[in-house]
Amino acid sequence: MSVIRITKNTMKLAIIDFNRTIYDPETNGLVPGAFSMLQALSAVMPLVLVSKLEQGREEILNALRVDHLFKETVFTPAKSSALFMDIIGRHGGQPHTTYIIGDYFLEEITHGNNIGAKTIWLRRGKFAKHVPKRPGEQAWRIIEDLSEIEELVK
């Protein structure tokens, strides 16, 4: 289990992927531990949700009753390093004080690494068995359960 120290003084923003990171499309509900993790993180830093622009995702987010925990929600045709930099800039942050949390290292983790953010790969579900092969695909930290983040902000 990784040790991740999250404090208000060092980290200023968390950008969090939606599908399979906090939302499980197989159960149509939150990933186990997502609500508690979001509450804990939102108490110490602003949260931004990033999701691919697909029909029904905004309605799903509203139905999950977690939308109020995010300072901003971004629905986008494609995730990119430029998108993450734009989000960080809008929130007055810097990449080195931003967490990017996601389940798919070829998107959130790679783009986060490209800009110098602290990346956290939730290795579970559909993409858990994929293996990063290039240096830019390696996450700063790897977790297997969202409670690994929650426990550290208490």
mmCIF file of C-alpha atoms in Angstrom:
data_model
loop_
_atom_site.group_PDB
_atom_site.id
_atom_site.type_symbol
_atom_site.label_atom_id
_atom_site.label_comp_id
_atom_site.label_asym_id
_atom_site.label_seq_id
_atom_site.Cartn_x
_atom_site.Cartn_y
_atom_site.Cartn_z
ATOM 1 C CA MET A 1 0.000 0.000 0.000
ATOM 2 C CA SER A 2 1.381 3.426 -0.950
ATOM 3 C CA VAL A 3 1.744 6.154 1.633
ATOM 4 C CA ILE A 4 0.350 9.399 0.294
ATOM 5 C CA ARG A 5 0.560 12.490 2.473
ATOM 6 C CA ILE A 6 -2.182 14.948 1.574
ATOM 7 C CA THR A 7 -2.168 18.235 3.408
ATOM 8 C CA LYS A 8 -3.765 21.558 2.730
ATOM 9 C CA ASN A 9 -0.366 23.266 2.852
ATOM 10 C CA THR A 10 1.298 21.306 0.060
ATOM 11 C CA MET A 11 -1.359 20.203 -2.402
ATOM 12 C CA LYS A 12 -3.811 22.752 -3.770
ATOM 13 C CA LEU A 13 -6.042 20.932 -6.283
ATOM 14 C CA ALA A 14 -7.234 17.444 -7.234
ATOM 15 C CA ILE A 15 -8.423 16.593 -10.736
ATOM 16 C CA ILE A 16 -10.385 13.355 -10.654
ATOM 17 C CA ASP A 17 -11.543 11.130 -13.477
ATOM 18 C CA PHE A 18 -15.207 10.083 -13.463
ATOM 19 C CA ASN A 19 -15.793 6.771 -15.250
ATOM 20 C CA ARG A 20 -14.337 3.785 -13.362
ATOM 21 C CA THR A 21 -12.514 6.054 -10.907
ATOM 22 C CA ILE A 22 -15.476 7.282 -8.881
ATOM 23 C CA TYR A 23 -18.344 5.847 -10.978
ATOM 24 C CA ASP A 24 -18.705 2.134 -11.702
ATOM 25 C CA PRO A 25 -20.684 1.649 -14.945
ATOM 26 C CA GLU A 26 -21.188 -2.047 -14.190
ATOM 27 C CA THR A 27 -23.135 -1.312 -10.985
ATOM 28 C CA ASN A 28 -24.396 2.161 -11.978
ATOM 29 C CA GLY A 29 -23.152 3.427 -8.627
ATOM 30 C CA LEU A 30 -20.134 4.899 -6.931
ATOM 31 C CA VAL A 31 -16.921 2.903 -6.746
ATOM 32 C CA PRO A 32 -16.506 1.617 -3.167
ATOM 33 C CA GLY A 33 -14.999 4.345 -1.003
ATOM 34 C CA ALA A 34 -15.594 7.123 -3.530
ATOM 35 C CA PHE A 35 -18.000 9.213 -1.463
ATOM 36 C CA SER A 36 -15.813 9.165 1.652
ATOM 37 C CA MET A 37 -12.693 9.931 -0.379
ATOM 38 C CA LEU A 38 -14.395 12.858 -2.124
ATOM 39 C CA GLN A 39 -15.609 14.269 1.183
ATOM 40 C CA ALA A 40 -12.158 13.986 2.745
ATOM 41 C CA LEU A 41 -10.353 15.546 -0.205
ATOM 42 C CA SER A 42 -12.895 18.349 -0.673
ATOM 43 C CA ALA A 43 -12.291 19.386 2.940
ATOM 44 C CA VAL A 44 -8.647 20.219 2.180
ATOM 45 C CA MET A 45 -8.590 21.248 -1.495
ATOM 46 C CA PRO A 46 -10.845 22.070 -4.454
ATOM 47 C CA LEU A 47 -11.856 19.113 -6.607
ATOM 48 C CA VAL A 48 -12.392 19.154 -10.370
ATOM 49 C CA LEU A 49 -14.148 16.281 -12.100
ATOM 50 C CA VAL A 50 -13.057 15.413 -15.631
ATOM 51 C CA SER A 51 -15.100 13.086 -17.802
ATOM 52 C CA LYS A 52 -15.333 12.213 -21.439
ATOM 53 C CA LEU A 53 -18.279 13.932 -23.045
ATOM 54 C CA GLU A 54 -20.775 11.125 -23.428
ATOM 55 C CA GLN A 55 -24.540 11.243 -23.377
ATOM 56 C CA GLY A 56 -26.024 10.848 -19.911
ATOM 57 C CA ARG A 57 -22.868 11.368 -17.854
ATOM 58 C CA GLU A 58 -23.967 14.702 -16.382
ATOM 59 C CA GLU A 59 -27.295 13.171 -15.335
ATOM 60 C CA ILE A 60 -25.471 10.214 -13.754
ATOM 61 C CA LEU A 61 -23.244 12.591 -11.794
ATOM 62 C CA ASN A 62 -26.285 14.469 -10.500
ATOM 63 C CA ALA A 63 -28.065 11.226 -9.569
ATOM 64 C CA LEU A 64 -25.013 10.081 -7.570
ATOM 65 C CA ARG A 65 -25.363 13.227 -5.424
ATOM 66 C CA VAL A 66 -21.667 14.042 -5.406
ATOM 67 C CA ASP A 67 -21.715 16.967 -7.838
ATOM 68 C CA HIS A 68 -21.724 19.486 -4.948
ATOM 69 C CA LEU A 69 -18.278 18.259 -3.874
ATOM 70 C CA PHE A 70 -16.662 19.554 -7.064
ATOM 71 C CA LYS A 71 -15.698 23.184 -7.708
ATOM 72 C CA GLU A 72 -15.907 22.431 -11.424
ATOM 73 C CA THR A 73 -17.006 19.607 -13.698
ATOM 74 C CA VAL A 74 -15.505 19.281 -17.155
ATOM 75 C CA PHE A 75 -17.062 17.107 -19.840
ATOM 76 C CA THR A 76 -14.659 16.905 -22.770
ATOM 77 C CA PRO A 77 -14.377 15.026 -26.074
ATOM 78 C CA ALA A 78 -10.787 14.077 -25.176
ATOM 79 C CA LYS A 79 -8.448 14.407 -22.217
ATOM 80 C CA SER A 80 -5.098 16.071 -22.846
ATOM 81 C CA SER A 81 -2.152 17.681 -21.111
ATOM 82 C CA ALA A 82 -3.378 21.073 -22.374
ATOM 83 C CA LEU A 83 -6.805 20.472 -20.825
ATOM 84 C CA PHE A 84 -5.251 19.685 -17.448
ATOM 85 C CA MET A 85 -3.036 22.789 -17.635
ATOM 86 C CA ASP A 86 -6.078 24.909 -18.461
ATOM 87 C CA ILE A 87 -7.978 23.529 -15.459
ATOM 88 C CA ILE A 88 -5.019 24.100 -13.142
ATOM 89 C CA GLY A 89 -4.672 27.671 -14.425
ATOM 90 C CA ARG A 90 -8.362 28.434 -13.863
ATOM 91 C CA HIS A 91 -7.970 27.371 -10.245
ATOM 92 C CA GLY A 92 -4.776 29.348 -9.655
ATOM 93 C CA GLY A 93 -2.691 26.229 -9.167
ATOM 94 C CA GLN A 94 0.551 24.758 -10.371
ATOM 95 C CA PRO A 95 1.088 21.241 -11.722
ATOM 96 C CA HIS A 96 3.443 20.253 -8.884
ATOM 97 C CA THR A 97 0.706 21.058 -6.325
ATOM 98 C CA THR A 98 -2.010 19.166 -8.207
ATOM 99 C CA TYR A 99 -3.109 15.560 -7.911
ATOM 100 C CA ILE A 100 -4.524 13.850 -10.979
ATOM 101 C CA ILE A 101 -6.382 10.693 -10.012
ATOM 102 C CA GLY A 102 -7.588 8.152 -12.536
ATOM 103 C CA ASP A 103 -7.952 4.497 -13.427
ATOM 104 C CA TYR A 104 -6.424 4.562 -16.907
ATOM 105 C CA PHE A 105 -2.721 5.303 -17.103
ATOM 106 C CA LEU A 106 -2.827 5.932 -20.858
ATOM 107 C CA GLU A 107 -5.006 9.014 -20.282
ATOM 108 C CA GLU A 108 -5.086 10.693 -16.864
ATOM 109 C CA ILE A 109 -1.721 9.421 -15.662
ATOM 110 C CA THR A 110 0.240 10.041 -18.863
ATOM 111 C CA HIS A 111 -1.181 13.544 -19.346
ATOM 112 C CA GLY A 112 -0.660 14.354 -15.677
ATOM 113 C CA ASN A 113 2.937 13.196 -15.845
ATOM 114 C CA ASN A 114 3.503 15.259 -18.997
ATOM 115 C CA ILE A 115 2.735 18.453 -17.084
ATOM 116 C CA GLY A 116 4.494 17.535 -13.828
ATOM 117 C CA ALA A 117 1.443 16.786 -11.669
ATOM 118 C CA LYS A 118 1.366 14.189 -8.895
ATOM 119 C CA THR A 119 -0.471 11.275 -10.497
ATOM 120 C CA ILE A 120 -2.349 8.581 -8.627
ATOM 121 C CA TRP A 121 -3.415 5.491 -10.536
ATOM 122 C CA LEU A 122 -6.421 3.633 -9.124
ATOM 123 C CA ARG A 123 -5.459 0.154 -10.269
ATOM 124 C CA ARG A 124 -8.778 -1.669 -10.174
ATOM 125 C CA GLY A 125 -11.453 -2.858 -12.534
ATOM 126 C CA LYS A 126 -11.210 -2.937 -16.315
ATOM 127 C CA PHE A 127 -7.682 -1.508 -16.644
ATOM 128 C CA ALA A 128 -6.075 -3.070 -13.543
ATOM 129 C CA LYS A 129 -4.155 -5.694 -15.503
ATOM 130 C CA HIS A 130 -2.730 -3.243 -18.021
ATOM 131 C CA VAL A 131 0.957 -2.667 -17.457
ATOM 132 C CA PRO A 132 2.637 0.701 -18.007
ATOM 133 C CA LYS A 133 5.522 0.205 -20.437
ATOM 134 C CA ARG A 134 7.010 3.663 -20.917
ATOM 135 C CA PRO A 135 8.419 6.026 -18.264
ATOM 136 C CA GLY A 136 5.665 8.618 -18.845
ATOM 137 C CA GLU A 137 3.011 6.016 -18.042
ATOM 138 C CA GLN A 138 4.293 5.324 -14.524
ATOM 139 C CA ALA A 139 2.124 6.918 -11.843
ATOM 140 C CA TRP A 140 3.602 8.839 -8.935
ATOM 141 C CA ARG A 141 1.596 6.509 -6.657
ATOM 142 C CA ILE A 142 -0.518 3.414 -7.286
ATOM 143 C CA ILE A 143 -3.516 2.564 -5.127
ATOM 144 C CA GLU A 144 -5.977 -0.296 -5.314
ATOM 145 C CA ASP A 145 -8.713 1.206 -3.156
ATOM 146 C CA LEU A 146 -9.878 4.807 -2.786
ATOM 147 C CA SER A 147 -9.690 4.480 0.995
ATOM 148 C CA GLU A 148 -5.908 4.632 0.619
ATOM 149 C CA ILE A 149 -6.359 8.338 -0.103
ATOM 150 C CA GLU A 150 -9.109 8.935 2.437
ATOM 151 C CA GLU A 151 -7.121 7.494 5.336
ATOM 152 C CA LEU A 152 -4.332 9.973 4.778
ATOM 153 C CA VAL A 153 -6.372 13.160 5.013
ATOM 154 C CA LYS A 154 -7.865 12.397 8.445
#
